[in-house]
Amino acid sequence: MTSSPERTRLAQSDNDIFVALKGEEARQRAELELIPSENYAFPEVLTLLGSAFTNKYSEGYPGRRYYGGQEFTDRIENLARERAKALFRAEHANVQPLSGSPMNQAVYLGLLEPGDTILAMDLSHGGHLTHGAPVSHMGRIFNFVRYKTDPSTGAIDFEALRDVARATKPKLVVCGYSSYPRDYDYADFRRVADEVGALTMADVSHIGGLIAADVMRNPLDAGFDVMTTTTHKSMRGPRGGLILCKEKFAKKIDASVFPGLQGGPHMNQVAATATTLRLAAMPAFQDYARQVLANAKALAAALNVRQVKLVTGGTDNHLLVIDTVQSFGLDGAKAEAALDRVGLTVNKQVIPDDPNPPMRPSGVRLGTPAPTTRGMGHAEMEEIAAIIAETLAAGGDAAAETKLAARTHTLTSRFPVPGL
Ligand code: DSN
């Protein structure tokens, strides 16, 4: 919603929601988004999400729909599929998953049988809810077994991973993370999977944009069977998911998404995904992705200089995890709240084998996709690190926090949010 007649109409018809919308826009401008899974969508994405495509039902796939009137929806879905295949060097693409959870569920349910064993990363070591958390439906349907990181290096312990694989004979090996600050060689997973006859799936939701820009490794290049990614994180697209796979799994994956799991795809989202994939193929996006990585390294270095303890000591990707208990004697919930008060938005985060519960864990997680979208660079990462360290050391002192909040606002006022 960008044009003012539409905004005026909304203000008149539902002022409560209009006021909340204006509040959220003001919050996003004034504060700095440091949650690594969040970003500011391309303005084109915001336009398409609010477009006429939202009105259309398109159950099925291009050329084989259950409803008429599909000339333009077929066109956008075909474009999205072709662009996704080209960008990620994939044999097949499904662009309909409504978001990350149904995307991963569609893969499990399409390629496996209930009760099958899946080897995936332990949640506290960086895995995701959809990688079999006991509270998730997938955790009840499938038998998830775990690998972890090595406490001495912070990297994945491949010896232990191989032992678990040999002992449990998984049907699927899943890699991918939402709080692991390192990269890895996908061939290592592939070798283990091949040894035990398992399929391979990489959930690269956090780094999909960085893989699209070729600044991080692409698991499909290492022969992975399936790769999933959300489109709204480092890619700056709409909320949604992509499944990329070998041609031999195409039928099973497509049938699993629809009619297996979902009904009508959100065609406004598919249109926005198509545009995102075009923008992500541009040289400017490669520059952006390189800067995301450079900013993460700069932020980590500036925190290290201030004696802030980072899980694994630093980062190879776009995210960092601060051990706030060791660094400041603060649990992650208190650290998140303190940083909120000075205008920095982060999220509390469990650290490997965290002795504390998820709502009061031992750390916070930060990422650089969103500040980089605003155009911030090395100098701003230094200032953000200083604000973080000084805020968490201030012990809730209101006068200190007021000054720190003013520093955040100086920063954000210099770097507008694209599209707002
Ligand atoms: N909620 C996302 C994240 O923050 O990593 C993943 O679904």
PDB file of N, CA and C in Angstrom, residues 138-201:
ATOM      1  N   MET A 138       5.925 -32.235  12.906  1.00  0.00           N
ATOM      2  CA  MET A 138       6.898 -33.089  12.203  1.00  0.00           C
ATOM      3  C   MET A 138       7.690 -33.930  13.204  1.00  0.00           C
ATOM      4  N   GLY A 139       7.956 -33.342  14.379  1.00  0.00           N
ATOM      5  CA  GLY A 139       8.681 -34.068  15.417  1.00  0.00           C
ATOM      6  C   GLY A 139       7.903 -35.266  15.924  1.00  0.00           C
ATOM      7  N   ARG A 140       6.574 -35.218  15.765  1.00  0.00           N
ATOM      8  CA  ARG A 140       5.750 -36.354  16.203  1.00  0.00           C
ATOM      9  C   ARG A 140       5.576 -37.373  15.084  1.00  0.00           C
ATOM     10  N   ILE A 141       5.616 -36.896  13.841  1.00  0.00           N
ATOM     11  CA  ILE A 141       5.347 -37.804  12.713  1.00  0.00           C
ATOM     12  C   ILE A 141       6.599 -38.595  12.325  1.00  0.00           C
ATOM     13  N   PHE A 142       7.759 -37.932  12.405  1.00  0.00           N
ATOM     14  CA  PHE A 142       9.007 -38.589  11.979  1.00  0.00           C
ATOM     15  C   PHE A 142       9.914 -38.810  13.185  1.00  0.00           C
ATOM     16  N   ASN A 143      10.883 -39.701  12.989  1.00  0.00           N
ATOM     17  CA  ASN A 143      11.827 -40.014  14.066  1.00  0.00           C
ATOM     18  C   ASN A 143      13.106 -39.201  13.830  1.00  0.00           C
ATOM     19  N   PHE A 144      13.209 -38.059  14.484  1.00  0.00           N
ATOM     20  CA  PHE A 144      14.386 -37.215  14.284  1.00  0.00           C
ATOM     21  C   PHE A 144      15.518 -37.650  15.203  1.00  0.00           C
ATOM     22  N   VAL A 145      16.705 -37.763  14.624  1.00  0.00           N
ATOM     23  CA  VAL A 145      17.920 -37.989  15.419  1.00  0.00           C
ATOM     24  C   VAL A 145      18.849 -36.809  15.133  1.00  0.00           C
ATOM     25  N   ARG A 146      19.835 -36.604  16.012  1.00  0.00           N
ATOM     26  CA  ARG A 146      20.514 -35.310  16.058  1.00  0.00           C
ATOM     27  C   ARG A 146      22.009 -35.348  15.830  1.00  0.00           C
ATOM     28  N   TYR A 147      22.537 -34.303  15.250  1.00  0.00           N
ATOM     29  CA  TYR A 147      23.967 -34.028  15.321  1.00  0.00           C
ATOM     30  C   TYR A 147      24.150 -32.654  15.949  1.00  0.00           C
ATOM     31  N   LYS A 148      25.398 -32.425  16.426  1.00  0.00           N
ATOM     32  CA  LYS A 148      25.668 -31.198  17.175  1.00  0.00           C
ATOM     33  C   LYS A 148      26.980 -30.586  16.707  1.00  0.00           C
ATOM     34  N   THR A 149      27.314 -29.463  17.315  1.00  0.00           N
ATOM     35  CA  THR A 149      28.616 -28.854  17.063  1.00  0.00           C
ATOM     36  C   THR A 149      29.608 -29.344  18.115  1.00  0.00           C
ATOM     37  N   ASP A 150      30.894 -29.231  17.767  1.00  0.00           N
ATOM     38  CA  ASP A 150      31.961 -29.607  18.693  1.00  0.00           C
ATOM     39  C   ASP A 150      32.236 -28.409  19.606  1.00  0.00           C
ATOM     40  N   PRO A 151      32.072 -28.577  20.930  1.00  0.00           N
ATOM     41  CA  PRO A 151      32.228 -27.418  21.826  1.00  0.00           C
ATOM     42  C   PRO A 151      33.613 -26.767  21.728  1.00  0.00           C
ATOM     43  N   SER A 152      34.638 -27.548  21.352  1.00  0.00           N
ATOM     44  CA  SER A 152      35.983 -26.950  21.330  1.00  0.00           C
ATOM     45  C   SER A 152      36.189 -26.050  20.102  1.00  0.00           C
ATOM     46  N   THR A 153      35.451 -26.293  19.012  1.00  0.00           N
ATOM     47  CA  THR A 153      35.647 -25.478  17.804  1.00  0.00           C
ATOM     48  C   THR A 153      34.405 -24.679  17.438  1.00  0.00           C
ATOM     49  N   GLY A 154      33.262 -25.137  17.916  1.00  0.00           N
ATOM     50  CA  GLY A 154      32.000 -24.501  17.513  1.00  0.00           C
ATOM     51  C   GLY A 154      31.507 -25.001  16.165  1.00  0.00           C
ATOM     52  N   ALA A 155      32.335 -25.772  15.458  1.00  0.00           N
ATOM     53  CA  ALA A 155      31.938 -26.272  14.133  1.00  0.00           C
ATOM     54  C   ALA A 155      31.203 -27.604  14.294  1.00  0.00           C
ATOM     55  N   ILE A 156      30.502 -28.033  13.240  1.00  0.00           N
ATOM     56  CA  ILE A 156      29.777 -29.302  13.298  1.00  0.00           C
ATOM     57  C   ILE A 156      30.778 -30.445  13.476  1.00  0.00           C
ATOM     58  N   ASP A 157      30.436 -31.352  14.371  1.00  0.00           N
ATOM     59  CA  ASP A 157      31.306 -32.490  14.661  1.00  0.00           C
ATOM     60  C   ASP A 157      30.932 -33.627  13.689  1.00  0.00           C
ATOM     61  N   PHE A 158      31.686 -33.726  12.588  1.00  0.00           N
ATOM     62  CA  PHE A 158      31.326 -34.690  11.543  1.00  0.00           C
ATOM     63  C   PHE A 158      31.599 -36.136  11.935  1.00  0.00           C
ATOM     64  N   GLU A 159      32.590 -36.330  12.831  1.00  0.00           N
ATOM     65  CA  GLU A 159      32.841 -37.702  13.307  1.00  0.00           C
ATOM     66  C   GLU A 159      31.603 -38.218  14.031  1.00  0.00           C
ATOM     67  N   ALA A 160      31.107 -37.370  14.961  1.00  0.00           N
ATOM     68  CA  ALA A 160      29.934 -37.775  15.740  1.00  0.00           C
ATOM     69  C   ALA A 160      28.714 -37.917  14.829  1.00  0.00           C
ATOM     70  N   LEU A 161      28.606 -37.014  13.870  1.00  0.00           N
ATOM     71  CA  LEU A 161      27.468 -37.057  12.930  1.00  0.00           C
ATOM     72  C   LEU A 161      27.476 -38.394  12.173  1.00  0.00           C
ATOM     73  N   ARG A 162      28.674 -38.799  11.720  1.00  0.00           N
ATOM     74  CA  ARG A 162      28.781 -40.061  10.966  1.00  0.00           C
ATOM     75  C   ARG A 162      28.391 -41.242  11.859  1.00  0.00           C
ATOM     76  N   ASP A 163      28.818 -41.179  13.131  1.00  0.00           N
ATOM     77  CA  ASP A 163      28.485 -42.267  14.063  1.00  0.00           C
ATOM     78  C   ASP A 163      26.964 -42.391  14.223  1.00  0.00           C
ATOM     79  N   VAL A 164      26.295 -41.228  14.386  1.00  0.00           N
ATOM     80  CA  VAL A 164      24.827 -41.277  14.558  1.00  0.00           C
ATOM     81  C   VAL A 164      24.189 -41.826  13.281  1.00  0.00           C
ATOM     82  N   ALA A 165      24.701 -41.389  12.128  1.00  0.00           N
ATOM     83  CA  ALA A 165      24.123 -41.849  10.858  1.00  0.00           C
ATOM     84  C   ALA A 165      24.291 -43.359  10.707  1.00  0.00           C
ATOM     85  N   ARG A 166      25.485 -43.867  11.029  1.00  0.00           N
ATOM     86  CA  ARG A 166      25.715 -45.306  10.893  1.00  0.00           C
ATOM     87  C   ARG A 166      24.808 -46.088  11.847  1.00  0.00           C
ATOM     88  N   ALA A 167      24.604 -45.540  13.043  1.00  0.00           N
ATOM     89  CA  ALA A 167      23.813 -46.263  14.048  1.00  0.00           C
ATOM     90  C   ALA A 167      22.321 -46.204  13.753  1.00  0.00           C
ATOM     91  N   THR A 168      21.846 -45.105  13.138  1.00  0.00           N
ATOM     92  CA  THR A 168      20.383 -44.924  13.019  1.00  0.00           C
ATOM     93  C   THR A 168      19.863 -45.081  11.589  1.00  0.00           C
ATOM     94  N   LYS A 169      20.770 -45.111  10.599  1.00  0.00           N
ATOM     95  CA  LYS A 169      20.386 -45.295   9.183  1.00  0.00           C
ATOM     96  C   LYS A 169      19.220 -44.370   8.771  1.00  0.00           C
ATOM     97  N   PRO A 170      19.447 -43.054   8.806  1.00  0.00           N
ATOM     98  CA  PRO A 170      18.350 -42.138   8.425  1.00  0.00           C
ATOM     99  C   PRO A 170      17.998 -42.267   6.947  1.00  0.00           C
ATOM    100  N   LYS A 171      16.740 -41.926   6.627  1.00  0.00           N
ATOM    101  CA  LYS A 171      16.323 -41.885   5.213  1.00  0.00           C
ATOM    102  C   LYS A 171      16.679 -40.528   4.604  1.00  0.00           C
ATOM    103  N   LEU A 172      16.844 -39.525   5.494  1.00  0.00           N
ATOM    104  CA  LEU A 172      17.123 -38.161   5.012  1.00  0.00           C
ATOM    105  C   LEU A 172      18.120 -37.506   5.963  1.00  0.00           C
ATOM    106  N   VAL A 173      19.136 -36.852   5.376  1.00  0.00           N
ATOM    107  CA  VAL A 173      20.053 -36.026   6.173  1.00  0.00           C
ATOM    108  C   VAL A 173      19.719 -34.567   5.862  1.00  0.00           C
ATOM    109  N   VAL A 174      19.397 -33.810   6.919  1.00  0.00           N
ATOM    110  CA  VAL A 174      19.025 -32.394   6.744  1.00  0.00           C
ATOM    111  C   VAL A 174      20.145 -31.521   7.279  1.00  0.00           C
ATOM    112  N   CYS A 175      20.568 -30.544   6.486  1.00  0.00           N
ATOM    113  CA  CYS A 175      21.446 -29.525   7.055  1.00  0.00           C
ATOM    114  C   CYS A 175      20.813 -28.166   6.801  1.00  0.00           C
ATOM    115  N   GLY A 176      21.358 -27.170   7.466  1.00  0.00           N
ATOM    116  CA  GLY A 176      20.743 -25.847   7.418  1.00  0.00           C
ATOM    117  C   GLY A 176      20.524 -25.392   8.841  1.00  0.00           C
ATOM    118  N   TYR A 177      20.359 -24.086   9.018  1.00  0.00           N
ATOM    119  CA  TYR A 177      20.382 -23.566  10.386  1.00  0.00           C
ATOM    120  C   TYR A 177      19.653 -22.236  10.473  1.00  0.00           C
ATOM    121  N   SER A 178      19.311 -21.895  11.713  1.00  0.00           N
ATOM    122  CA  SER A 178      18.812 -20.537  11.924  1.00  0.00           C
ATOM    123  C   SER A 178      19.640 -19.792  12.958  1.00  0.00           C
ATOM    124  N   SER A 179      20.618 -20.466  13.576  1.00  0.00           N
ATOM    125  CA  SER A 179      21.474 -19.696  14.493  1.00  0.00           C
ATOM    126  C   SER A 179      22.908 -20.239  14.536  1.00  0.00           C
ATOM    127  N   TYR A 180      23.359 -20.855  13.468  1.00  0.00           N
ATOM    128  CA  TYR A 180      24.743 -21.351  13.397  1.00  0.00           C
ATOM    129  C   TYR A 180      25.547 -20.328  12.594  1.00  0.00           C
ATOM    130  N   PRO A 181      26.562 -19.714  13.216  1.00  0.00           N
ATOM    131  CA  PRO A 181      27.210 -18.584  12.527  1.00  0.00           C
ATOM    132  C   PRO A 181      28.345 -18.980  11.583  1.00  0.00           C
ATOM    133  N   ARG A 182      28.327 -20.199  11.104  1.00  0.00           N
ATOM    134  CA  ARG A 182      29.421 -20.666  10.243  1.00  0.00           C
ATOM    135  C   ARG A 182      28.892 -21.221   8.929  1.00  0.00           C
ATOM    136  N   ASP A 183      29.778 -21.391   7.980  1.00  0.00           N
ATOM    137  CA  ASP A 183      29.423 -22.053   6.728  1.00  0.00           C
ATOM    138  C   ASP A 183      29.939 -23.484   6.819  1.00  0.00           C
ATOM    139  N   TYR A 184      29.529 -24.349   5.903  1.00  0.00           N
ATOM    140  CA  TYR A 184      30.145 -25.658   5.877  1.00  0.00           C
ATOM    141  C   TYR A 184      30.224 -26.186   4.466  1.00  0.00           C
ATOM    142  N   ASP A 185      30.987 -27.295   4.360  1.00  0.00           N
ATOM    143  CA  ASP A 185      31.176 -27.917   3.061  1.00  0.00           C
ATOM    144  C   ASP A 185      30.075 -28.966   2.908  1.00  0.00           C
ATOM    145  N   TYR A 186      29.161 -28.717   1.976  1.00  0.00           N
ATOM    146  CA  TYR A 186      28.017 -29.622   1.827  1.00  0.00           C
ATOM    147  C   TYR A 186      28.443 -31.031   1.410  1.00  0.00           C
ATOM    148  N   ALA A 187      29.635 -31.126   0.799  1.00  0.00           N
ATOM    149  CA  ALA A 187      30.115 -32.452   0.381  1.00  0.00           C
ATOM    150  C   ALA A 187      30.317 -33.360   1.593  1.00  0.00           C
ATOM    151  N   ASP A 188      30.628 -32.782   2.759  1.00  0.00           N
ATOM    152  CA  ASP A 188      30.791 -33.593   3.975  1.00  0.00           C
ATOM    153  C   ASP A 188      29.475 -34.299   4.331  1.00  0.00           C
ATOM    154  N   PHE A 189      28.362 -33.552   4.211  1.00  0.00           N
ATOM    155  CA  PHE A 189      27.047 -34.174   4.493  1.00  0.00           C
ATOM    156  C   PHE A 189      26.730 -35.229   3.438  1.00  0.00           C
ATOM    157  N   ARG A 190      27.052 -34.886   2.213  1.00  0.00           N
ATOM    158  CA  ARG A 190      26.743 -35.773   1.087  1.00  0.00           C
ATOM    159  C   ARG A 190      27.436 -37.134   1.255  1.00  0.00           C
ATOM    160  N   ARG A 191      28.704 -37.068   1.696  1.00  0.00           N
ATOM    161  CA  ARG A 191      29.451 -38.329   1.866  1.00  0.00           C
ATOM    162  C   ARG A 191      28.785 -39.224   2.912  1.00  0.00           C
ATOM    163  N   VAL A 192      28.395 -38.624   4.037  1.00  0.00           N
ATOM    164  CA  VAL A 192      27.754 -39.410   5.096  1.00  0.00           C
ATOM    165  C   VAL A 192      26.430 -39.980   4.586  1.00  0.00           C
ATOM    166  N   ALA A 193      25.653 -39.137   3.911  1.00  0.00           N
ATOM    167  CA  ALA A 193      24.345 -39.582   3.404  1.00  0.00           C
ATOM    168  C   ALA A 193      24.528 -40.728   2.413  1.00  0.00           C
ATOM    169  N   ASP A 194      25.511 -40.589   1.528  1.00  0.00           N
ATOM    170  CA  ASP A 194      25.751 -41.647   0.530  1.00  0.00           C
ATOM    171  C   ASP A 194      26.120 -42.960   1.223  1.00  0.00           C
ATOM    172  N   GLU A 195      26.929 -42.835   2.282  1.00  0.00           N
ATOM    173  CA  GLU A 195      27.387 -44.046   2.974  1.00  0.00           C
ATOM    174  C   GLU A 195      26.211 -44.839   3.549  1.00  0.00           C
ATOM    175  N   VAL A 196      25.178 -44.111   4.039  1.00  0.00           N
ATOM    176  CA  VAL A 196      24.059 -44.826   4.675  1.00  0.00           C
ATOM    177  C   VAL A 196      22.826 -44.884   3.776  1.00  0.00           C
ATOM    178  N   GLY A 197      22.963 -44.417   2.529  1.00  0.00           N
ATOM    179  CA  GLY A 197      21.849 -44.500   1.580  1.00  0.00           C
ATOM    180  C   GLY A 197      20.727 -43.511   1.848  1.00  0.00           C
ATOM    181  N   ALA A 198      21.070 -42.348   2.410  1.00  0.00           N
ATOM    182  CA  ALA A 198      20.037 -41.346   2.719  1.00  0.00           C
ATOM    183  C   ALA A 198      19.968 -40.283   1.622  1.00  0.00           C
ATOM    184  N   LEU A 199      18.794 -39.650   1.516  1.00  0.00           N
ATOM    185  CA  LEU A 199      18.663 -38.467   0.674  1.00  0.00           C
ATOM    186  C   LEU A 199      19.246 -37.268   1.429  1.00  0.00           C
ATOM    187  N   THR A 200      19.538 -36.190   0.673  1.00  0.00           N
ATOM    188  CA  THR A 200      20.097 -34.984   1.307  1.00  0.00           C
ATOM    189  C   THR A 200      19.189 -33.792   1.065  1.00  0.00           C
ATOM    190  N   MET A 201      18.981 -33.017   2.132  1.00  0.00           N
ATOM    191  CA  MET A 201      18.181 -31.789   2.014  1.00  0.00           C
ATOM    192  C   MET A 201      18.908 -30.675   2.753  1.00  0.00           C
TER     193      MET A 201
END
